[in-house]
mmCIF file of C-alpha atoms and ligand atoms in Angstrom:
data_model
loop_
_atom_site.group_PDB
_atom_site.id
_atom_site.type_symbol
_atom_site.label_atom_id
_atom_site.label_comp_id
_atom_site.label_asym_id
_atom_site.label_seq_id
_atom_site.Cartn_x
_atom_site.Cartn_y
_atom_site.Cartn_z
ATOM 1 C CA MET X 1 -0.228 0.036 -0.299
ATOM 2 C CA ARG X 2 1.289 3.312 -0.772
ATOM 3 C CA ASN X 3 2.087 6.029 1.865
ATOM 4 C CA VAL X 4 0.861 9.716 1.754
ATOM 5 C CA VAL X 5 4.691 10.671 1.309
ATOM 6 C CA ASP X 6 4.456 8.533 -1.988
ATOM 7 C CA VAL X 7 0.684 10.094 -3.079
ATOM 8 C CA LEU X 8 1.992 13.835 -2.419
ATOM 9 C CA LYS X 9 5.023 13.329 -4.182
ATOM 10 C CA ASP X 10 2.906 11.720 -7.432
ATOM 11 C CA LYS X 11 0.884 14.933 -7.033
ATOM 12 C CA GLN X 12 3.380 17.502 -7.902
ATOM 13 C CA LYS X 13 5.255 15.596 -10.937
ATOM 14 C CA ARG X 14 4.970 16.500 -14.091
ATOM 15 C CA ARG X 15 1.661 15.030 -16.124
ATOM 16 C CA VAL X 16 2.743 13.422 -19.247
ATOM 17 C CA ALA X 17 0.666 12.417 -21.984
ATOM 18 C CA ILE X 18 2.276 10.144 -25.037
ATOM 19 C CA PHE X 19 1.161 10.273 -28.476
ATOM 20 C CA ALA X 20 2.147 7.031 -30.102
ATOM 21 C CA SER X 21 1.119 5.021 -33.423
ATOM 22 C CA GLY X 22 2.451 1.776 -33.076
ATOM 23 C CA ALA X 23 4.531 -0.916 -30.879
ATOM 24 C CA GLY X 24 4.900 1.782 -28.108
ATOM 25 C CA SER X 25 8.567 -0.147 -27.346
ATOM 26 C CA ASN X 26 9.527 3.675 -26.380
ATOM 27 C CA ALA X 27 6.481 4.454 -24.469
ATOM 28 C CA GLU X 28 6.598 1.356 -22.609
ATOM 29 C CA ALA X 29 10.242 2.449 -21.673
ATOM 30 C CA ILE X 30 9.383 5.478 -20.529
ATOM 31 C CA ILE X 31 6.437 4.311 -18.329
ATOM 32 C CA LYS X 32 8.998 1.702 -16.625
ATOM 33 C CA PHE X 33 11.400 4.367 -15.982
ATOM 34 C CA SER X 34 8.769 6.253 -14.113
ATOM 35 C CA LEU X 35 7.528 3.542 -11.826
ATOM 36 C CA GLU X 36 10.785 2.180 -11.264
ATOM 37 C CA HIS X 37 11.987 5.558 -10.201
ATOM 38 C CA PRO X 38 10.093 7.043 -7.408
ATOM 39 C CA ASP X 39 11.726 10.186 -7.603
ATOM 40 C CA SER X 40 11.126 10.487 -11.103
ATOM 41 C CA THR X 41 9.691 13.820 -12.070
ATOM 42 C CA PHE X 42 7.026 12.996 -14.083
ATOM 43 C CA ARG X 43 4.652 10.335 -14.468
ATOM 44 C CA VAL X 44 2.329 8.759 -17.697
ATOM 45 C CA VAL X 45 -1.434 9.292 -17.350
ATOM 46 C CA LEU X 46 -2.717 9.190 -20.798
ATOM 47 C CA ILE X 47 -1.611 7.495 -23.891
ATOM 48 C CA ILE X 48 -3.104 8.779 -26.914
ATOM 49 C CA SER X 49 -3.212 6.896 -30.519
ATOM 50 C CA ASN X 50 -4.137 7.797 -34.186
ATOM 51 C CA LEU X 51 -4.794 4.005 -34.515
ATOM 52 C CA ALA X 52 -7.209 1.934 -32.584
ATOM 53 C CA THR X 53 -5.313 -1.371 -33.340
ATOM 54 C CA ALA X 54 -2.122 0.297 -32.228
ATOM 55 C CA LYS X 55 -0.026 -1.963 -29.682
ATOM 56 C CA VAL X 56 0.634 0.580 -27.736
ATOM 57 C CA HIS X 57 -2.778 0.429 -26.332
ATOM 58 C CA GLN X 58 -1.816 -3.016 -25.306
ATOM 59 C CA VAL X 59 1.463 -1.699 -23.165
ATOM 60 C CA ALA X 60 -1.109 0.910 -21.622
ATOM 61 C CA GLU X 61 -3.823 -1.647 -20.880
ATOM 62 C CA ARG X 62 -0.819 -3.770 -18.747
ATOM 63 C CA PHE X 63 0.271 -0.583 -16.777
ATOM 64 C CA GLY X 64 -3.684 0.465 -16.374
ATOM 65 C CA ILE X 65 -2.900 3.809 -18.037
ATOM 66 C CA ASN X 66 -5.935 5.924 -19.482
ATOM 67 C CA ASN X 67 -5.409 5.590 -23.543
ATOM 68 C CA ILE X 68 -7.653 6.547 -26.020
ATOM 69 C CA THR X 69 -7.795 6.704 -30.032
ATOM 70 C CA ILE X 70 -8.303 10.055 -31.635
ATOM 71 C CA ASN X 71 -8.098 9.507 -35.488
ATOM 72 C CA ASP X 72 -7.874 12.595 -37.677
ATOM 73 C CA LYS X 73 -9.420 10.668 -40.470
ATOM 74 C CA GLU X 74 -12.696 9.892 -38.965
ATOM 75 C CA TYR X 75 -13.375 13.488 -38.585
ATOM 76 C CA THR X 76 -14.563 15.940 -41.600
ATOM 77 C CA ASP X 77 -14.231 18.887 -39.760
ATOM 78 C CA SER X 78 -10.495 19.395 -38.781
ATOM 79 C CA GLN X 79 -11.314 22.037 -35.977
ATOM 80 C CA GLU X 80 -13.914 19.395 -33.915
ATOM 81 C CA TYR X 81 -10.941 16.777 -34.145
ATOM 82 C CA ILE X 82 -8.410 19.392 -32.931
ATOM 83 C CA GLN X 83 -10.904 20.505 -30.001
ATOM 84 C CA VAL X 84 -11.438 16.985 -29.336
ATOM 85 C CA LEU X 85 -7.143 16.257 -28.685
ATOM 86 C CA LEU X 86 -7.648 19.796 -26.846
ATOM 87 C CA GLN X 87 -10.286 18.808 -24.442
ATOM 88 C CA GLU X 88 -8.507 15.330 -23.687
ATOM 89 C CA LEU X 89 -5.811 17.037 -22.846
ATOM 90 C CA SER X 90 -7.022 19.409 -20.666
ATOM 91 C CA ASN X 91 -9.475 16.651 -19.037
ATOM 92 C CA SER X 92 -6.059 14.808 -17.775
ATOM 93 C CA ASN X 93 -4.705 18.147 -16.575
ATOM 94 C CA ILE X 94 -1.391 17.085 -19.351
ATOM 95 C CA ASP X 95 1.745 19.338 -18.744
ATOM 96 C CA VAL X 96 4.214 17.771 -21.128
ATOM 97 C CA ILE X 97 3.448 15.767 -24.415
ATOM 98 C CA VAL X 98 5.850 13.140 -25.436
ATOM 99 C CA LEU X 99 5.804 11.943 -28.886
ATOM 100 C CA ALA X 100 6.587 8.146 -29.693
ATOM 101 C CA GLY X 101 6.593 6.943 -32.707
ATOM 102 C CA TYR X 102 3.645 9.735 -33.485
ATOM 103 C CA LEU X 103 3.009 9.253 -37.413
ATOM 104 C CA ARG X 104 0.744 12.031 -37.477
ATOM 105 C CA LYS X 105 1.454 15.996 -37.243
ATOM 106 C CA VAL X 106 0.913 17.882 -34.287
ATOM 107 C CA PRO X 107 -1.957 20.608 -35.089
ATOM 108 C CA ALA X 108 -0.275 24.144 -35.213
ATOM 109 C CA GLU X 109 -3.045 24.728 -32.374
ATOM 110 C CA LEU X 110 -1.473 21.949 -29.941
ATOM 111 C CA VAL X 111 1.909 23.337 -30.580
ATOM 112 C CA GLU X 112 0.766 26.733 -30.036
ATOM 113 C CA LYS X 113 -0.816 25.942 -26.510
ATOM 114 C CA TYR X 114 2.119 23.104 -25.420
ATOM 115 C CA ASP X 115 4.597 25.890 -26.502
ATOM 116 C CA GLY X 116 7.786 24.533 -25.802
ATOM 117 C CA ARG X 117 6.124 21.243 -23.845
ATOM 118 C CA ILE X 118 5.951 18.991 -26.672
ATOM 119 C CA LEU X 119 9.304 16.599 -27.138
ATOM 120 C CA ASN X 120 10.060 14.035 -30.019
ATOM 121 C CA ILE X 121 12.222 11.605 -30.748
ATOM 122 C CA HIS X 122 13.984 10.984 -33.934
ATOM 123 C CA PRO X 123 15.879 8.080 -35.027
ATOM 124 C CA ALA X 124 18.729 9.890 -36.728
ATOM 125 C CA LEU X 125 21.145 12.969 -36.427
ATOM 126 C CA LEU X 126 18.996 15.892 -37.230
ATOM 127 C CA PRO X 127 19.011 17.823 -39.209
ATOM 128 C CA LYS X 128 19.968 14.573 -41.731
ATOM 129 C CA TYR X 129 17.366 12.479 -42.658
ATOM 130 C CA GLY X 130 14.693 14.284 -40.872
ATOM 131 C CA GLY X 131 11.691 15.979 -42.829
ATOM 132 C CA LYS X 132 8.104 14.466 -43.957
ATOM 133 C CA GLY X 133 8.075 10.957 -45.072
ATOM 134 C CA MET X 134 11.240 10.443 -42.992
ATOM 135 C CA TYR X 135 10.361 7.870 -40.157
ATOM 136 C CA GLY X 136 10.578 4.240 -39.366
ATOM 137 C CA MET X 137 12.684 2.040 -41.998
ATOM 138 C CA HIS X 138 12.905 4.693 -44.367
ATOM 139 C CA VAL X 139 15.222 7.182 -42.167
ATOM 140 C CA HIS X 140 17.530 3.762 -41.687
ATOM 141 C CA LYS X 141 17.404 2.796 -45.319
ATOM 142 C CA ALA X 142 18.371 6.460 -46.332
ATOM 143 C CA VAL X 143 20.974 6.542 -43.558
ATOM 144 C CA ILE X 144 22.767 2.640 -45.058
ATOM 145 C CA GLU X 145 22.367 4.183 -48.652
ATOM 146 C CA SER X 146 24.192 6.961 -48.388
ATOM 147 C CA GLY X 147 26.838 5.169 -46.731
ATOM 148 C CA GLU X 148 26.905 7.264 -43.699
ATOM 149 C CA ASP X 149 29.429 5.615 -41.124
ATOM 150 C CA GLU X 150 27.247 6.976 -38.250
ATOM 151 C CA SER X 151 23.859 7.729 -37.267
ATOM 152 C CA GLY X 152 21.858 7.982 -34.035
ATOM 153 C CA ILE X 153 19.023 9.836 -32.297
ATOM 154 C CA THR X 154 17.846 13.496 -31.510
ATOM 155 C CA ILE X 155 15.553 14.269 -28.900
ATOM 156 C CA HIS X 156 14.202 17.682 -29.247
ATOM 157 C CA ILE X 157 11.152 19.986 -29.111
ATOM 158 C CA VAL X 158 8.440 20.298 -31.640
ATOM 159 C CA ASN X 159 7.829 23.447 -32.982
ATOM 160 C CA SER X 160 5.688 23.896 -36.287
ATOM 161 C CA GLU X 161 8.329 22.454 -38.673
ATOM 162 C CA TYR X 162 8.834 19.144 -38.925
ATOM 163 C CA ASP X 163 11.892 17.954 -37.027
ATOM 164 C CA LYS X 164 13.521 21.687 -36.726
ATOM 165 C CA GLY X 165 12.882 22.145 -32.825
ATOM 166 C CA LYS X 166 15.797 22.973 -30.653
ATOM 167 C CA HIS X 167 17.869 19.736 -30.121
ATOM 168 C CA LEU X 168 17.906 18.522 -25.982
ATOM 169 C CA LYS X 169 20.007 15.747 -26.915
ATOM 170 C CA GLN X 170 22.070 13.643 -29.675
ATOM 171 C CA VAL X 171 23.647 10.462 -29.053
ATOM 172 C CA ARG X 172 25.982 9.090 -31.820
ATOM 173 C CA VAL X 173 25.466 5.287 -33.085
ATOM 174 C CA ASN X 174 27.923 3.736 -35.549
ATOM 175 C CA VAL X 175 26.753 2.136 -38.581
ATOM 176 C CA LEU X 176 28.928 -1.222 -39.380
ATOM 177 C CA PRO X 177 29.314 -2.230 -43.099
ATOM 178 C CA THR X 178 27.074 -5.313 -41.803
ATOM 179 C CA ASP X 179 24.520 -3.421 -41.122
ATOM 180 C CA THR X 180 20.892 -3.769 -43.069
ATOM 181 C CA PRO X 181 18.553 -0.958 -42.072
ATOM 182 C CA GLU X 182 16.420 -3.742 -39.462
ATOM 183 C CA VAL X 183 19.663 -4.543 -37.678
ATOM 184 C CA LEU X 184 20.502 -0.461 -37.446
ATOM 185 C CA ALA X 185 17.425 0.190 -36.476
ATOM 186 C CA SER X 186 17.377 -2.355 -33.310
ATOM 187 C CA ARG X 187 20.267 -0.613 -32.282
ATOM 188 C CA ILE X 188 19.000 3.032 -32.529
ATOM 189 C CA LEU X 189 16.048 1.377 -30.535
ATOM 190 C CA ALA X 190 17.889 0.246 -27.998
ATOM 191 C CA VAL X 191 19.409 3.591 -27.495
ATOM 192 C CA GLU X 192 16.397 5.415 -27.819
ATOM 193 C CA HIS X 193 14.408 3.535 -24.781
ATOM 194 C CA SER X 194 17.881 3.902 -22.171
ATOM 195 C CA GLU X 195 17.944 7.738 -23.462
ATOM 196 C CA TYR X 196 14.460 9.024 -24.165
ATOM 197 C CA PRO X 197 13.243 8.683 -20.347
ATOM 198 C CA LEU X 198 16.539 10.368 -18.834
ATOM 199 C CA VAL X 199 15.815 13.442 -20.986
ATOM 200 C CA ILE X 200 11.999 13.587 -20.158
ATOM 201 C CA ASN X 201 13.248 13.449 -16.498
ATOM 202 C CA GLU X 202 15.399 16.251 -16.537
ATOM 203 C CA PHE X 203 12.930 18.466 -18.814
ATOM 204 C CA CYS X 204 10.036 17.698 -15.947
ATOM 205 C CA SER X 205 12.342 18.248 -13.404
ATOM 206 C CA TYR X 206 12.195 22.385 -14.570
ATOM 207 C CA LYS X 207 9.706 24.482 -13.129
HETATM 208 C C1 GRF D 1 10.933 5.034 -33.285
HETATM 209 O O1 GRF D 1 12.288 4.870 -33.736
HETATM 210 C C2 GRF D 1 11.094 6.052 -32.970
HETATM 211 O O2 GRF D 1 12.370 7.206 -32.895
HETATM 212 C C3 GRF D 1 10.298 6.794 -34.277
HETATM 213 O O3 GRF D 1 9.171 5.944 -34.294
HETATM 214 C C4 GRF D 1 9.817 4.503 -33.804
HETATM 215 C C5 GRF D 1 8.833 4.207 -32.360
HETATM 216 O O4 GRF D 1 9.149 2.978 -32.050
HETATM 217 N N1 GRF D 1 9.830 8.109 -34.094
HETATM 218 P P1 GRF D 1 7.958 2.577 -30.911
HETATM 219 O O5 GRF D 1 6.637 2.347 -31.315
HETATM 220 O O6 GRF D 1 8.231 3.455 -29.586
HETATM 221 O O7 GRF D 1 8.382 0.497 -30.737
#
């Protein structure tokens, strides 16, 4: 049973919403970090996906985290879609939004409202291999086809332009001559899992 001190500590933590479209392995690493570190500065209270079938919902269920689908394609009126997103974030008193494999552009209204409080992770060393269409395996294929000897991860603030916000952290990963896009992706993903929670934790420690 949790004691009063733990409950009070939780109340002081930043309330994080994760936006994800896929497997949710980063979401899982972030949730686990917050649960395994009682002094972490954040807790994940909401997961939003644009796809009802995304595996990230199963991750959320396993940890008992509220998870919902908001699919832009189901709205004929984009303003209504944006209002639904804003309302859900407000209902959960979200302080910080973390994108983890979210394959949708964040609407400008959200970027404005959560200005400087939306984080993203990109599986390459931005500004290289970023921008529209550069996601998932497309990134790793392009890195290998260009003969790069290093790639890595970039964690950055989201602004109105794809992959252009201020960098919070980059970590380099060597590209080996024997790498396929899949092998490189899995090595980079492991780095994402260890680094993203740490950066979120530091980010959320600022008042
Ligand atoms: C990660 O490689 C992340 O960098 C990118 O999308 C992938 C998400 O993977 N933005 P997962 O859903 O967290 O497993």
